[in-house]
One Martini backbone bead per residue (centre of mass of N, CA, C, O) as a GRO file, in nm:
protein
  320
    1MET     BB    1   8.647   8.155  31.619
    2SER     BB    2   8.622   8.069  31.916
    3TRP     BB    3   8.671   8.361  32.031
    4TYR     BB    4   8.420   8.479  31.896
    5ARG     BB    5   8.203   8.290  32.017
    6ASN     BB    6   8.262   8.341  32.317
    7THR     BB    7   8.218   8.641  32.316
    8VAL     BB    8   7.928   8.645  32.203
    9TRP     BB    9   7.813   8.481  32.430
   10PHE     BB   10   7.880   8.657  32.670
   11VAL     BB   11   7.745   8.920  32.577
   12LYS     BB   12   7.469   8.782  32.546
   13GLY     BB   13   7.459   8.691  32.851
   14LEU     BB   14   7.466   8.985  32.984
   15ARG     BB   15   7.197   9.053  32.846
   16GLU     BB   16   6.993   8.771  32.873
   17TYR     BB   17   7.082   8.568  33.130
   18THR     BB   18   7.014   8.744  33.338
   19ARG     BB   19   6.800   8.903  33.549
   20GLY     BB   20   6.745   9.136  33.353
   21GLY     BB   21   6.655   8.954  33.114
   22TYR     BB   22   6.411   8.839  33.257
   23GLU     BB   23   6.261   9.106  33.334
   24SER     BB   24   6.223   9.188  33.036
   25ALA     BB   25   6.087   8.932  32.924
   26SER     BB   26   5.832   8.913  33.140
   27LYS     BB   27   5.672   9.154  33.022
   28HIS     BB   28   5.556   8.943  32.787
   29PHE     BB   29   5.407   8.770  32.961
   30ASN     BB   30   5.149   8.520  33.032
   31PRO     BB   31   5.016   8.428  33.318
   32ALA     BB   32   4.796   8.226  33.215
   33ASP     BB   33   4.983   8.002  33.108
   34VAL     BB   34   5.039   7.898  33.428
   35GLU     BB   35   4.736   7.929  33.530
   36VAL     BB   36   4.696   7.598  33.612
   37ASP     BB   37   4.537   7.277  33.627
   38VAL     BB   38   4.723   6.951  33.685
   39ALA     BB   39   4.537   6.750  33.773
   40GLY     BB   40   4.624   6.403  33.695
   41ARG     BB   41   4.913   6.478  33.630
   42SER     BB   42   5.239   6.342  33.541
   43TYR     BB   43   5.570   6.416  33.690
   44LEU     BB   44   5.926   6.396  33.596
   45VAL     BB   45   6.203   6.487  33.805
   46THR     BB   46   6.532   6.547  33.760
   47GLY     BB   47   6.712   6.681  33.988
   48ALA     BB   48   6.496   6.775  34.253
   49ASN     BB   49   6.667   6.883  34.531
   50SER     BB   50   6.756   7.136  34.353
   51GLY     BB   51   6.714   7.420  34.214
   52ILE     BB   52   6.546   7.400  33.919
   53GLY     BB   53   6.411   7.125  33.992
   54LYS     BB   54   6.269   7.218  34.258
   55ALA     BB   55   6.116   7.458  34.148
   56THR     BB   56   5.958   7.294  33.936
   57ALA     BB   57   5.820   7.103  34.128
   58LYS     BB   58   5.675   7.313  34.305
   59GLU     BB   59   5.504   7.453  34.080
   60ILE     BB   60   5.346   7.194  34.007
   61ALA     BB   61   5.230   7.137  34.273
   62ARG     BB   62   5.069   7.402  34.305
   63ARG     BB   63   4.880   7.284  34.044
   64GLY     BB   64   4.829   6.956  34.121
   65GLY     BB   65   5.046   6.771  34.062
   66THR     BB   66   5.217   6.478  33.993
   67VAL     BB   67   5.528   6.423  34.164
   68HIS     BB   68   5.855   6.309  34.058
   69LEU     BB   69   6.145   6.242  34.229
   70ALA     BB   70   6.477   6.228  34.089
   71CYS     BB   71   6.736   6.119  34.301
   72ARG     BB   72   7.055   6.051  34.448
   73ASN     BB   73   7.015   6.201  34.728
   74LYS     BB   74   6.828   6.096  34.993
   75GLU     BB   75   6.844   6.325  35.201
   76ARG     BB   76   6.796   6.575  35.013
   77ALA     BB   77   6.525   6.455  34.896
   78GLU     BB   78   6.357   6.456  35.152
   79VAL     BB   79   6.374   6.755  35.214
   80ALA     BB   80   6.242   6.847  34.946
   81LYS     BB   81   5.975   6.706  34.978
   82GLU     BB   82   5.889   6.846  35.247
   83GLU     BB   83   5.892   7.127  35.121
   84ILE     BB   84   5.684   7.088  34.914
   85VAL     BB   85   5.447   6.999  35.077
   86ALA     BB   86   5.443   7.236  35.283
   87GLU     BB   87   5.414   7.476  35.057
   88THR     BB   88   5.160   7.317  34.884
   89GLY     BB   89   4.979   7.075  34.994
   90ASN     BB   90   5.097   6.841  34.823
   91GLN     BB   91   5.091   6.479  34.848
   92ASN     BB   92   5.174   6.405  34.536
   93ILE     BB   93   5.483   6.309  34.631
   94PHE     BB   94   5.761   6.134  34.493
   95LEU     BB   95   6.039   5.914  34.555
   96HIS     BB   96   6.352   5.860  34.373
   97ILE     BB   97   6.648   5.659  34.364
   98VAL     BB   98   6.876   5.789  34.110
   99ASP     BB   99   7.154   5.760  33.903
  100ILE     BB  100   7.227   5.928  33.600
  101SER     BB  101   7.523   5.791  33.567
  102ASN     BB  102   7.362   5.496  33.593
  103PRO     BB  103   7.230   5.293  33.376
  104LYS     BB  104   7.126   5.057  33.543
  105GLU     BB  105   6.951   5.229  33.737
  106ILE     BB  106   6.767   5.341  33.508
  107TRP     BB  107   6.650   5.080  33.410
  108LYS     BB  108   6.536   4.983  33.674
  109PHE     BB  109   6.358   5.230  33.733
  110ALA     BB  110   6.183   5.223  33.468
  111GLU     BB  111   6.056   4.952  33.500
  112LYS     BB  112   5.908   5.007  33.761
  113PHE     BB  113   5.757   5.271  33.683
  114GLN     BB  114   5.583   5.141  33.457
  115ASN     BB  115   5.424   4.945  33.663
  116GLU     BB  116   5.326   5.201  33.875
  117HIS     BB  117   5.300   5.442  33.648
  118LYS     BB  118   5.237   5.732  33.512
  119LEU     BB  119   5.311   5.959  33.212
  120ASN     BB  120   5.326   6.302  33.083
  121VAL     BB  121   5.604   6.428  33.203
  122LEU     BB  122   5.946   6.487  33.118
  123ILE     BB  123   6.230   6.605  33.317
  124ASN     BB  124   6.561   6.694  33.216
  125ASN     BB  125   6.776   6.808  33.477
  126ALA     BB  126   6.995   6.648  33.528
  127GLY     BB  127   7.352   6.726  33.620
  128CYS     BB  128   7.697   6.802  33.535
  129MET     BB  129   8.043   6.954  33.639
  130VAL     BB  130   8.332   6.818  33.586
  131ASN     BB  131   8.677   6.936  33.599
  132ASN     BB  132   8.761   6.634  33.612
  133ARG     BB  133   8.845   6.337  33.501
  134GLU     BB  134   8.602   6.092  33.536
  135LEU     BB  135   8.487   5.769  33.637
  136THR     BB  136   8.276   5.531  33.632
  137GLU     BB  137   8.201   5.200  33.701
  138ASP     BB  138   8.166   5.181  33.362
  139GLY     BB  139   8.396   5.385  33.227
  140LEU     BB  140   8.253   5.671  33.234
  141GLU     BB  141   8.240   5.977  33.169
  142LYS     BB  142   8.059   6.178  33.382
  143ASN     BB  143   7.930   6.393  33.206
  144PHE     BB  144   7.830   6.199  32.983
  145ALA     BB  145   7.674   5.999  33.164
  146THR     BB  146   7.468   6.225  33.265
  147ASN     BB  147   7.393   6.431  33.033
  148THR     BB  148   7.363   6.217  32.784
  149LEU     BB  149   7.312   5.914  32.854
  150GLY     BB  150   7.110   5.948  33.075
  151THR     BB  151   6.904   6.113  32.908
  152TYR     BB  152   6.864   5.889  32.695
  153ILE     BB  153   6.772   5.661  32.869
  154MET     BB  154   6.538   5.784  33.026
  155THR     BB  155   6.369   5.858  32.768
  156THR     BB  156   6.362   5.583  32.611
  157ALA     BB  157   6.246   5.409  32.853
  158LEU     BB  158   5.972   5.608  32.872
  159LEU     BB  159   5.826   5.620  32.585
  160PRO     BB  160   5.593   5.407  32.627
  161LEU     BB  161   5.449   5.565  32.849
  162LEU     BB  162   5.405   5.839  32.701
  163GLU     BB  163   5.247   5.709  32.446
  164LYS     BB  164   4.970   5.664  32.622
  165GLU     BB  165   4.949   5.980  32.633
  166ALA     BB  166   4.809   6.283  32.645
  167ASP     BB  167   5.014   6.533  32.617
  168ALA     BB  168   5.307   6.465  32.575
  169ARG     BB  169   5.633   6.544  32.744
  170VAL     BB  170   5.978   6.669  32.677
  171ILE     BB  171   6.224   6.816  32.896
  172THR     BB  172   6.536   6.988  32.848
  173VAL     BB  173   6.813   7.098  33.037
  174SER     BB  174   7.032   7.319  32.926
  175SER     BB  175   7.261   7.549  32.753
  176GLY     BB  176   7.419   7.833  32.612
  177GLY     BB  177   7.708   7.686  32.593
  178MET     BB  178   7.648   7.526  32.328
  179LEU     BB  179   7.707   7.773  32.119
  180VAL     BB  180   8.042   7.687  32.130
  181GLN     BB  181   7.943   7.412  31.996
  182LYS     BB  182   8.032   7.130  31.814
  183LEU     BB  183   7.952   6.838  31.715
  184ASN     BB  184   8.134   6.554  31.882
  185ILE     BB  185   8.184   6.205  31.790
  186SER     BB  186   8.503   6.129  31.835
  187ASP     BB  187   8.487   6.242  32.167
  188LEU     BB  188   8.265   6.163  32.407
  189GLN     BB  189   8.500   6.104  32.652
  190SER     BB  190   8.748   6.287  32.663
  191GLU     BB  191   9.043   6.144  32.573
  192ASN     BB  192   9.144   6.393  32.418
  193GLY     BB  193   9.342   6.595  32.539
  194PRO     BB  194   9.256   6.844  32.725
  195PHE     BB  195   9.059   6.899  33.015
  196ASP     BB  196   8.744   7.074  32.990
  197GLY     BB  197   8.453   7.099  33.180
  198THR     BB  198   8.308   7.334  33.037
  199MET     BB  199   8.329   7.215  32.738
  200VAL     BB  200   8.210   6.936  32.796
  201TYR     BB  201   7.933   7.049  32.896
  202ALA     BB  202   7.863   7.196  32.630
  203GLN     BB  203   7.866   6.950  32.454
  204ASN     BB  204   7.645   6.801  32.603
  205LYS     BB  205   7.430   7.028  32.538
  206ARG     BB  206   7.437   6.990  32.235
  207GLN     BB  207   7.355   6.698  32.238
  208GLN     BB  208   7.069   6.756  32.356
  209VAL     BB  209   6.964   6.908  32.115
  210VAL     BB  210   6.993   6.682  31.910
  211LEU     BB  211   6.807   6.480  32.063
  212THR     BB  212   6.549   6.648  32.037
  213GLU     BB  213   6.541   6.665  31.730
  214GLN     BB  214   6.527   6.360  31.685
  215TRP     BB  215   6.279   6.286  31.853
  216ALA     BB  216   6.082   6.468  31.701
  217LYS     BB  217   6.096   6.297  31.436
  218ALA     BB  218   6.024   6.001  31.571
  219HIS     BB  219   5.791   6.134  31.794
  220ARG     BB  220   5.495   6.285  31.714
  221ASN     BB  221   5.318   6.237  31.998
  222ILE     BB  222   5.557   6.406  32.117
  223HIS     BB  223   5.670   6.689  32.304
  224PHE     BB  224   5.970   6.843  32.230
  225SER     BB  225   6.217   7.017  32.446
  226VAL     BB  226   6.461   7.283  32.485
  227MET     BB  227   6.660   7.469  32.742
  228HIS     BB  228   6.746   7.793  32.876
  229PRO     BB  229   6.765   7.940  33.204
  230GLY     BB  230   7.012   8.078  33.241
  231TRP     BB  231   7.174   8.257  33.493
  232ALA     BB  232   7.178   8.076  33.790
  233ASP     BB  233   7.137   8.044  34.142
  234THR     BB  234   7.302   7.755  34.223
  235PRO     BB  235   7.466   7.490  34.356
  236ALA     BB  236   7.610   7.410  34.088
  237VAL     BB  237   7.746   7.683  34.032
  238ARG     BB  238   7.901   7.725  34.289
  239SER     BB  239   8.069   7.452  34.263
  240ALA     BB  240   8.170   7.445  33.951
  241MET     BB  241   8.156   7.795  33.931
  242PRO     BB  242   8.308   8.009  34.139
  243ASP     BB  243   8.423   8.245  33.964
  244PHE     BB  244   8.161   8.308  33.813
  245TYR     BB  245   7.988   8.356  34.069
  246GLU     BB  246   8.143   8.595  34.185
  247ARG     BB  247   8.124   8.786  33.941
  248MET     BB  248   7.773   8.724  33.901
  249LYS     BB  249   7.585   8.712  34.170
  250ASN     BB  250   7.433   9.004  34.123
  251SER     BB  251   7.295   8.882  33.832
  252LEU     BB  252   7.146   8.633  33.899
  253ARG     BB  253   6.916   8.421  33.894
  254THR     BB  254   6.678   8.263  34.014
  255ASP     BB  255   6.557   7.948  34.027
  256THR     BB  256   6.272   8.036  33.941
  257GLN     BB  257   6.353   8.183  33.687
  258GLY     BB  258   6.496   7.947  33.557
  259ALA     BB  259   6.223   7.762  33.565
  260ASP     BB  260   5.989   7.909  33.393
  261THR     BB  261   6.016   7.753  33.117
  262VAL     BB  262   5.974   7.480  33.214
  263LEU     BB  263   5.695   7.515  33.320
  264TRP     BB  264   5.567   7.623  33.050
  265LEU     BB  265   5.638   7.356  32.897
  266ALA     BB  266   5.477   7.168  33.102
  267VAL     BB  267   5.166   7.322  33.130
  268SER     BB  268   5.116   7.481  32.871
  269ALA     BB  269   4.932   7.529  32.575
  270GLU     BB  270   5.135   7.708  32.414
  271ALA     BB  271   5.380   7.518  32.376
  272THR     BB  272   5.223   7.301  32.174
  273LYS     BB  273   5.188   7.501  31.929
  274LEU     BB  274   5.472   7.449  31.884
  275PRO     BB  275   5.702   7.289  31.771
  276SER     BB  276   5.898   7.024  31.781
  277GLY     BB  277   6.253   7.054  31.880
  278LEU     BB  278   6.295   7.318  32.040
  279PHE     BB  279   6.468   7.612  32.149
  280PHE     BB  280   6.456   7.777  32.470
  281GLN     BB  281   6.394   8.127  32.587
  282ASP     BB  282   6.182   8.282  32.756
  283ARG     BB  283   5.931   8.136  32.599
  284GLN     BB  284   6.122   8.122  32.339
  285PRO     BB  285   6.234   8.058  32.040
  286VAL     BB  286   6.577   7.977  31.954
  287PRO     BB  287   6.868   7.964  31.832
  288THR     BB  288   7.142   7.714  31.805
  289HIS     BB  289   7.309   7.946  31.658
  290LEU     BB  290   7.540   8.165  31.592
  291PRO     BB  291   7.645   8.404  31.413
  292LEU     BB  292   7.882   8.268  31.199
  293ALA     BB  293   7.887   7.987  31.304
  294TRP     BB  294   8.068   7.655  31.315
  295THR     BB  295   7.822   7.447  31.455
  296HIS     BB  296   7.735   7.288  31.224
  297SER     BB  297   7.598   6.958  31.143
  298PRO     BB  298   7.577   6.681  30.997
  299PRO     BB  299   7.341   6.444  30.980
  300GLU     BB  300   7.528   6.195  31.016
  301ASP     BB  301   7.630   6.284  31.301
  302GLU     BB  302   7.347   6.288  31.445
  303GLU     BB  303   7.287   5.980  31.383
  304LYS     BB  304   7.537   5.865  31.513
  305LEU     BB  305   7.481   5.955  31.804
  306MET     BB  306   7.228   5.766  31.831
  307GLU     BB  307   7.374   5.497  31.774
  308VAL     BB  308   7.586   5.510  32.010
  309LEU     BB  309   7.377   5.536  32.244
  310GLU     BB  310   7.228   5.278  32.186
  311GLU     BB  311   7.471   5.089  32.233
  312PHE     BB  312   7.529   5.162  32.515
  313SER     BB  313   7.250   5.112  32.630
  314GLN     BB  314   7.229   4.800  32.558
  315LYS     BB  315   7.484   4.702  32.697
  316LEU     BB  316   7.404   4.808  32.984
  317LYS     BB  317   7.134   4.648  32.997
  318SER     BB  318   7.242   4.352  32.970
  319VAL     BB  319   7.407   4.399  33.266
  320SER     BB  320   7.171   4.476  33.477
   0.00000   0.00000   0.00000
């Protein structure tokens, strides 16, 4: 069955996730959806120094939004900020250095941010795919620490700030790879069996879908969404998936094409007319499971994921 799911996912990807899929879908886009002025609204984009994060930040800046770049690498982030300001003429671009794999740093950042800024839209874009099992200084498996726990802490820490604003939104950049994974709460840190970085990443992305669905139920006055950007030509893809990149490089989407649905979810009025908690691809809600796939999980597993992440979160907050 896993062979079937992987094959279906890859064939679906060849058809829909590549540049050709974007070009086909975009024929049905309404350009007016994103031709908006968002001056006065504040956006926080994690992992904003390259790829889809930077492309998203740049497009929001073009539309007059105040953009906060949350990045791990100070030098690359400063270059990205300078580029965004130069290309858009928007001076309201702010830089914050924070490692999303480090819970203590996230808590410290969020506390300071809440005291100094407002926030209308959080975009959880930062992520990693580490192909060998590595531990952070807190003893956390790095993919899990960044993609799942980091996303959880950043979001929950900033919920009080978001709840103060009208039309608050949280968008998480996931991956179609999650379609081949069923939520597994028994081995969140990939301690058992052989380590496959691609499948660990896909599991983390399934977890992000579950997080979004759970948050949408619990926080009715914030619009939550999670999305798949398609297969885009980004530095992360080149470094983490070199074989895939070489095979697919002539068909990959640009980073701006990959960021299109993030932008649409972040700025358009149309996005919030749809229910909170959905999974999007090319500006449309799409199923979170492949046909005939055994990837559905019981509600108690999804609730348990939230409980375990909250335990991790509070434990690491107390020592920060």
